[in-house]
Tab-separated table of C-alpha atoms and ligand atoms in Angstrom:
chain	number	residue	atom	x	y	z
A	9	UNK	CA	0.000	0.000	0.000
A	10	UNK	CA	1.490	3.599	-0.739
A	11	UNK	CA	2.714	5.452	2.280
A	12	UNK	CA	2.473	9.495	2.180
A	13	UNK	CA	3.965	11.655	4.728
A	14	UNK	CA	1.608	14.189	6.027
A	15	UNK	CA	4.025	17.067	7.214
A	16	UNK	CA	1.619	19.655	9.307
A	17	UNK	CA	1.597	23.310	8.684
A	18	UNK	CA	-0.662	23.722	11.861
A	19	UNK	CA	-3.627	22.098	12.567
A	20	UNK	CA	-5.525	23.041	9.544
A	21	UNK	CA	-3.497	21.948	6.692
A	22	UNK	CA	-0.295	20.001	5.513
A	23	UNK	CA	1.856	18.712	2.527
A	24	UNK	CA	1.559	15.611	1.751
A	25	UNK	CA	4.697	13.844	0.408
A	26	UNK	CA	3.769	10.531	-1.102
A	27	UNK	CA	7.036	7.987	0.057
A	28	UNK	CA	8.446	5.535	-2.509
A	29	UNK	CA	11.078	3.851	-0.547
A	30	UNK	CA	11.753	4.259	3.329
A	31	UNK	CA	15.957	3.863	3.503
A	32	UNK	CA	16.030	4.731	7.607
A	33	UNK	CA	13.394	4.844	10.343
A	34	UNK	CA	14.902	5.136	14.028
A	35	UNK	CA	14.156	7.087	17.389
A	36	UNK	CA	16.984	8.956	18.746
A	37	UNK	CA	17.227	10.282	22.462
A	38	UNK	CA	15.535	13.873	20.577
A	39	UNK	CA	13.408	12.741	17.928
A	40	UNK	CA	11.859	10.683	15.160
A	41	UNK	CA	14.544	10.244	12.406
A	42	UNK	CA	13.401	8.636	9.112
A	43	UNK	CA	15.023	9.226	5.248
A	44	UNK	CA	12.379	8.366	2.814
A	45	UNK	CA	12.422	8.993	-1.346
A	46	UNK	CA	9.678	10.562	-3.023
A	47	UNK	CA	9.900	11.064	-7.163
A	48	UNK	CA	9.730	14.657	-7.298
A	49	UNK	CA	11.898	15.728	-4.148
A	50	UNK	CA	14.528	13.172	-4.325
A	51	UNK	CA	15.677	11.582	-0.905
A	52	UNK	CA	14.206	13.520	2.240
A	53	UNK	CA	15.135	13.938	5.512
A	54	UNK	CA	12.250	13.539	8.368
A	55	UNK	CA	12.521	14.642	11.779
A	56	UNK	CA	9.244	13.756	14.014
A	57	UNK	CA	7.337	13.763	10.087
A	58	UNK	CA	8.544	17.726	9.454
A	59	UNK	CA	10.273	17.538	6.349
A	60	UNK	CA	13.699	19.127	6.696
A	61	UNK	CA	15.595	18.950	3.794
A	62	UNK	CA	15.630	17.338	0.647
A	63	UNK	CA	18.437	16.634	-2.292
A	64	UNK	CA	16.118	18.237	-4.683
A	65	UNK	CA	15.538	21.843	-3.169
A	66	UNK	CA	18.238	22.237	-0.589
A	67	UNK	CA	20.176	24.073	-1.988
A	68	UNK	CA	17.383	26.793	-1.660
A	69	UNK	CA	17.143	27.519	1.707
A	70	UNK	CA	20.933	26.913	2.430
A	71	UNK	CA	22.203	29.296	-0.002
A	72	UNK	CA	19.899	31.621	1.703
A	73	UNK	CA	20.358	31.354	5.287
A	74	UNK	CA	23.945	31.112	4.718
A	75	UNK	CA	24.576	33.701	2.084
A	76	UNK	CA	22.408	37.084	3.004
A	77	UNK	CA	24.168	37.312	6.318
A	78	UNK	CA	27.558	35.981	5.209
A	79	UNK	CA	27.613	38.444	2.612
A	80	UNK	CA	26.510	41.450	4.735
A	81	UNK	CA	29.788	40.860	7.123
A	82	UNK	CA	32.461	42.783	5.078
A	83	UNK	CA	35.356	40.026	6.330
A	84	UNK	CA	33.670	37.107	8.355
A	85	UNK	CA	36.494	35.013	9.482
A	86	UNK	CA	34.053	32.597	12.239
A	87	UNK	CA	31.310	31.302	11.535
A	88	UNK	CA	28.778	29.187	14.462
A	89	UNK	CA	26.172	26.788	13.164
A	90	UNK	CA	23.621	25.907	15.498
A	91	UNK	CA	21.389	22.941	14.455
A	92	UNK	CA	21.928	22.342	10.521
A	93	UNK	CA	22.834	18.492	11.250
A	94	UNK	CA	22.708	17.803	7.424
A	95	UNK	CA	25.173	19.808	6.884
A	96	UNK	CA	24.035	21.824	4.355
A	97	UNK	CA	24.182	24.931	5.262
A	98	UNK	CA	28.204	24.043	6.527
A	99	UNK	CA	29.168	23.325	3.067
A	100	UNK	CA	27.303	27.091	1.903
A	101	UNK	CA	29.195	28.693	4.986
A	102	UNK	CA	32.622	26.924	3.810
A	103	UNK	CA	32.375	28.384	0.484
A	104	UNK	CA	33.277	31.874	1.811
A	105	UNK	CA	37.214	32.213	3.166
A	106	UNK	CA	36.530	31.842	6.711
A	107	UNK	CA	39.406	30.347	9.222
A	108	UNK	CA	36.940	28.337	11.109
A	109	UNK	CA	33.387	26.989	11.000
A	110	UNK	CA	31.829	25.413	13.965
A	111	UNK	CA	29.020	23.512	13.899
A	112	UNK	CA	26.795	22.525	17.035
A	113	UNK	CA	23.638	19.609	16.313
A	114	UNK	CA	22.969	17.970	19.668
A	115	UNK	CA	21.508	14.909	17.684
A	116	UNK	CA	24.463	12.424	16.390
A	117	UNK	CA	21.495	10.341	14.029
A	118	UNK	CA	21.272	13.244	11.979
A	119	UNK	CA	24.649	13.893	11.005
A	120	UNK	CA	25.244	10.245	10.818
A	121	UNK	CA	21.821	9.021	8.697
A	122	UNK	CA	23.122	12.213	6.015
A	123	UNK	CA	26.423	11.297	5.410
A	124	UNK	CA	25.047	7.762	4.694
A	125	UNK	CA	21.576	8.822	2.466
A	126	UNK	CA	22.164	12.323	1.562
A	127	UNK	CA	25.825	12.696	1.031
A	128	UNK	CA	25.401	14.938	-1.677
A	129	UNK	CA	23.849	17.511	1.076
A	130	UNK	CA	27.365	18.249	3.007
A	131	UNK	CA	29.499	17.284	0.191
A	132	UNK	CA	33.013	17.601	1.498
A	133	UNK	CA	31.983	20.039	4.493
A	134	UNK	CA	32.506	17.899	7.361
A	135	UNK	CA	36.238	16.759	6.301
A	136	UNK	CA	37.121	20.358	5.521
A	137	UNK	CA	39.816	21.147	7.755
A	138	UNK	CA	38.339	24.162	9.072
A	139	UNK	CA	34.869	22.595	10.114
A	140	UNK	CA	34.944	22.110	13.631
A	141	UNK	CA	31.829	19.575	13.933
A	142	UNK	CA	30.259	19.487	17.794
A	143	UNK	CA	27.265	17.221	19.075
A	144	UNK	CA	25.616	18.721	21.634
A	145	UNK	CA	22.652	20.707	22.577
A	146	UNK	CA	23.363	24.521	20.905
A	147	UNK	CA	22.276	26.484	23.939
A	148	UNK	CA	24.132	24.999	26.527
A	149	UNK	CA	27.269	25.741	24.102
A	150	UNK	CA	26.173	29.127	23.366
A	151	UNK	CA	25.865	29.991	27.344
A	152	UNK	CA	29.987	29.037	27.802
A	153	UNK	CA	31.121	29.587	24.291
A	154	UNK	CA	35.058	29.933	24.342
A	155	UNK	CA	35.729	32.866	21.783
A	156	UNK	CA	33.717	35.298	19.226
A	157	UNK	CA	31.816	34.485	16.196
A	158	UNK	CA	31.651	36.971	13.101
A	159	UNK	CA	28.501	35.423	12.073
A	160	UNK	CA	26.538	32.468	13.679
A	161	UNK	CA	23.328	31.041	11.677
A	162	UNK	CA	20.585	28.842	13.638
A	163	UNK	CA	19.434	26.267	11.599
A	164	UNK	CA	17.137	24.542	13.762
A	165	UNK	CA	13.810	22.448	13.349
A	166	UNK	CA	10.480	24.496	14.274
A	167	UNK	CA	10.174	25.237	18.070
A	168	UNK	CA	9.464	21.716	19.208
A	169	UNK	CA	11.483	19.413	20.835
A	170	UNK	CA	15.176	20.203	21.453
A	171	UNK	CA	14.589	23.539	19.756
A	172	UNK	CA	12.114	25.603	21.902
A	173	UNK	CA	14.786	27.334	24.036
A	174	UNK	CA	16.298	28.287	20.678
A	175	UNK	CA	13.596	30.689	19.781
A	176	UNK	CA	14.121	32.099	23.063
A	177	UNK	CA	14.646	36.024	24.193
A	178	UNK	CA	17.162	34.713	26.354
A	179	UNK	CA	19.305	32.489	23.797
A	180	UNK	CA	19.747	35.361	21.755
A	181	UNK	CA	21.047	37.199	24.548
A	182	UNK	CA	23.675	34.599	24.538
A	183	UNK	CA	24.164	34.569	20.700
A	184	UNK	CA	24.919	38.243	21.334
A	185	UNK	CA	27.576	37.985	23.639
A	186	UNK	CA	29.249	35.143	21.370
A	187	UNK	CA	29.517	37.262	18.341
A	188	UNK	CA	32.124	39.805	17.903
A	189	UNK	CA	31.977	43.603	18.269
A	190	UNK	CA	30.270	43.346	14.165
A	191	UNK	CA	28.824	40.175	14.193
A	192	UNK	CA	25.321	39.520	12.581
A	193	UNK	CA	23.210	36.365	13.885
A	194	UNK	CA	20.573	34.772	11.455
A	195	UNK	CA	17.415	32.182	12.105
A	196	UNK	CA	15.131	30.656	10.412
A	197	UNK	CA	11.710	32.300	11.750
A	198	UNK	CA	8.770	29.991	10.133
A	199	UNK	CA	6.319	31.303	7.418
A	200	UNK	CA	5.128	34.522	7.041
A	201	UNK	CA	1.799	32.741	6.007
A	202	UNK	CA	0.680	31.160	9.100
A	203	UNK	CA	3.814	31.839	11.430
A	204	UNK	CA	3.364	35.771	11.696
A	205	UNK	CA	3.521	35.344	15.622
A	206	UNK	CA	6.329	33.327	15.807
A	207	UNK	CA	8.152	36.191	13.142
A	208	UNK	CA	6.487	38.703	15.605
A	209	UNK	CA	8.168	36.876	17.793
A	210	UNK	CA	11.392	36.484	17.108
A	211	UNK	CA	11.701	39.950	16.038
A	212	UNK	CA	11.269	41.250	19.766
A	213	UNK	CA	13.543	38.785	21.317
A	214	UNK	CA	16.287	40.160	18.527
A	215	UNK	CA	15.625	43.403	19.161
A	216	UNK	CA	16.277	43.502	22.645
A	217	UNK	CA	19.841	42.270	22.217
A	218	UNK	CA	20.357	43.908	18.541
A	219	UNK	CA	20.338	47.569	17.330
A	220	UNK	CA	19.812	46.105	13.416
A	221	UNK	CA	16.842	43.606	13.030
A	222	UNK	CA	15.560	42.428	9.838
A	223	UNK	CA	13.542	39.699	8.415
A	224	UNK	CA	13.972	38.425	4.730
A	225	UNK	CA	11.635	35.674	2.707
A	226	UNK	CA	12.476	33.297	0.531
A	227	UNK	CA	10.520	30.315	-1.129
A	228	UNK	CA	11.702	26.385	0.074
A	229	UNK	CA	9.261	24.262	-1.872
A	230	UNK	CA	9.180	21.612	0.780
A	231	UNK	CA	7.941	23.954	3.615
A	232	UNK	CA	4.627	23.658	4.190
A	233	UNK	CA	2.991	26.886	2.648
A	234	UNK	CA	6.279	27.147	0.919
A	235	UNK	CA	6.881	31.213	1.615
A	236	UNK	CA	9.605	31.176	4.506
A	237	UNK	CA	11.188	34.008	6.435
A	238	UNK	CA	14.621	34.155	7.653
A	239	UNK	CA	15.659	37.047	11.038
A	240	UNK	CA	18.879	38.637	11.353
A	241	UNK	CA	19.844	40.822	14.328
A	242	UNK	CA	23.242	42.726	13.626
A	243	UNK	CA	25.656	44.950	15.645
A	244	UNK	CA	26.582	47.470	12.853
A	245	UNK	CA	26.097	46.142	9.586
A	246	UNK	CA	22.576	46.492	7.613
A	247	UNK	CA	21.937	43.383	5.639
A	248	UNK	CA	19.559	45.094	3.776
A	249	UNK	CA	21.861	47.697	2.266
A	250	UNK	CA	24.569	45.599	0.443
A	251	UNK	CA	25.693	46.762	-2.713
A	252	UNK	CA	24.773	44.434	-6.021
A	253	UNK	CA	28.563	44.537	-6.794
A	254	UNK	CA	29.651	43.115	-3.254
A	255	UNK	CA	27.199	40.291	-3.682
A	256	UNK	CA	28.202	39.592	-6.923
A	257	UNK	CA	31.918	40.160	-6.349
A	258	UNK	CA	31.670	37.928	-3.043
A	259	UNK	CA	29.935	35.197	-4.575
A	260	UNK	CA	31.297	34.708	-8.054
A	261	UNK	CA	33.504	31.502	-7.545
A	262	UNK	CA	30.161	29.429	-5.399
A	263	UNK	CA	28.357	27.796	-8.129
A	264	UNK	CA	25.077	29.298	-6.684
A	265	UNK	CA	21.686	28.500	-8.380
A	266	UNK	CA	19.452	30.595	-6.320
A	267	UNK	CA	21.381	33.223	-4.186
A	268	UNK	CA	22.443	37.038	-6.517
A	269	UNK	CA	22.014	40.243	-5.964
A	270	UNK	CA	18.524	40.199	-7.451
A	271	UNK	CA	17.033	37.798	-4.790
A	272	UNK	CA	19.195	39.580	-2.235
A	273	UNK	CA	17.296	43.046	-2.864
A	274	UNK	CA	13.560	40.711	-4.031
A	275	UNK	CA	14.362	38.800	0.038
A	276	UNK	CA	14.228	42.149	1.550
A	277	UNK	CA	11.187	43.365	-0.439
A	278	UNK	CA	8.789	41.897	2.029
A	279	UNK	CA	5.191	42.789	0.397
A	280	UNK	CA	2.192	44.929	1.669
A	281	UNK	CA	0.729	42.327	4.194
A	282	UNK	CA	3.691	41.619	5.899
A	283	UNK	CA	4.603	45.403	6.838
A	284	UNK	CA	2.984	45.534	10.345
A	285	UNK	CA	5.149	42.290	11.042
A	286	UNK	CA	8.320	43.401	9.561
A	287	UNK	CA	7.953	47.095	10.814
A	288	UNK	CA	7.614	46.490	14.571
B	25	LIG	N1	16.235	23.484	7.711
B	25	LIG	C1	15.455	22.793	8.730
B	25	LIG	C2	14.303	23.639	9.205
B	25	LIG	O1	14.261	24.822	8.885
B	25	LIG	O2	13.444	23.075	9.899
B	25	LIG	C3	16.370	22.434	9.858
B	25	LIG	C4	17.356	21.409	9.421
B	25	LIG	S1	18.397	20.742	10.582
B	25	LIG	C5	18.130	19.065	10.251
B	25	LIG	C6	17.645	21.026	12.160
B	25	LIG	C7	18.559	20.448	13.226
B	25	LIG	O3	18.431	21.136	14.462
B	25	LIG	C8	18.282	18.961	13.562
B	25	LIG	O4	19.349	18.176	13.118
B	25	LIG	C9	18.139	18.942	15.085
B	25	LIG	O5	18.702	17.787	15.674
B	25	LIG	C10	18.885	20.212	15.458
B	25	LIG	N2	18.582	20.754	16.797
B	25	LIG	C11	17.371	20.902	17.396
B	25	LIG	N3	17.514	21.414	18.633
B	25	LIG	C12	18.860	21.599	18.827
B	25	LIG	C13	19.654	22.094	19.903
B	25	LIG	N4	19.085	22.513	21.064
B	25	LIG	N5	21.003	22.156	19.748
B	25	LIG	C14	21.583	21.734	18.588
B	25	LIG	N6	20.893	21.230	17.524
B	25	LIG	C15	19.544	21.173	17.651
């Protein structure tokens, strides 16, 4: 009998992913960790039945969590990961010439079930010399961390789980005091569909720590309701003001197929209905 996956965007609706082959299906100590194949998407990887990422559109939401802040630093030279277990976004982050790249996923499974299903997600990233790959739980790190970041990135699964404290006033507190005297810090914040609260949100908790907030959207087919937002807090530098040139200039060697300029300046362009979210 066919199996779909029915990955909930609330309570009133979902995608539905139909599943051609199951390749893993375990429980870890944090979640429900499965890798399934579906025609369209490719190979997917399920945490507690929220799609996460898949080989298809990855490189989607990676090159955008990864890139708008990245680029927005004028010379990040440390970069912090929190969450991002298959390693995408590391091999996105490694593509810019930083020193070091550390990456904290408190769930071993993950990192372990990717290299073995979805190798093509990390690539090379976790035997690049400058990857610095820890498993444990991101805000326990982030409360002793031993020296600055120039840019850390949260990549974490939606506020359930392992990752409620990481939508947290208080952990971005933390995240402040880890990054350096420029640093910019950037989350994924949910849809700006049917997540406007959590956006809301997030917002507050990064303004209280950051004089710089802003919230970008993308599109990451495989999130239910597909629109997505992204929320950077930043010390001095406005992601939203970085010149065409710079991006172009900064990215030219990274064999990108959906980060430029143009969907740098379109991700800031949040539209009409979002204002009262974007402008608190
Ligand atoms: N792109 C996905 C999204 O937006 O939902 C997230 C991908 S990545 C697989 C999410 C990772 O966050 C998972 O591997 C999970 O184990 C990790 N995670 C959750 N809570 C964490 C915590 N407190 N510390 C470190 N990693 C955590």
């Amino acid at each position: 009998m066919t199996q779909w996956l029915k990955d909930l965007g609330g309570d009133t609706f979902a995608h539905s992913y139909r599943l051609d082959e199951i390749l893993f299906d375990d429980h870890s100590p944090y979640q429900h960790v499965q890798v399934a194949c579906n025609e369209l998407f490719g190979t997917m990887l399920i945490l507690d039945d929220a799609v996460q990422t898949t080989t298809a559109d990855e490189f989607i939401y990676h090159e955008m969590l990864a890139h708008v802040p990245l680029v927005a630093h004028p010379k990040p030279r440390s970069l912090l990961i929190i969450g991002g277990g298959d390693g995408g976004l590391l091999e996105e982050g490694l593509k810019h010439p930083l020193d070091r790249a550390v990456m904290v996923e408190i769930d071993r499974m993950v990192v372990d079930v990717t290299l073995r299903y979805l190798p093509g997600i990390p690539g090379k990233a976790f035997e690049d010399p400058r990857a610095d790959l820890r498993i444990e739980d991101g805000f326990a790190y982030v409360r002793n961390v031993p020296a600055k970041f120039d840019v850390v990135l949260v990549d974490s699964t939606d506020p359930k789980g392992p990752s409620v404290p990481l939508f947290g006033e208080a952990f971005y507190g933390d995240l402040a005091q880890a990054l350096s005297d420029d640093g910019i810090l950037a989350v994924q914040s949910g849809s700006p569909w049917y997540q406007r609260d959590l956006i809301a949100q997030v917002r507050a908790g990064l303004r209280k720590h950051f004089p710089i907030v802003r919230t970008y959207v993308g599109l990451v087919p495989t999130y239910p309701g597909v629109y997505w937002s992204f929320s950077i807090g930043s010390k001095r530098h406005d992601p939203a003001t970085v010149a065409d040139a710079a991006i172009a200039a900064r990215t030219a060697s990274f064999d990108l197929r959906y980060y430029d300029a143009a969907q740098h300046r379109a991700a800031f362009s949040g539209p009409a209905f979002l204002r009262p979210v974007l402008d608190t």
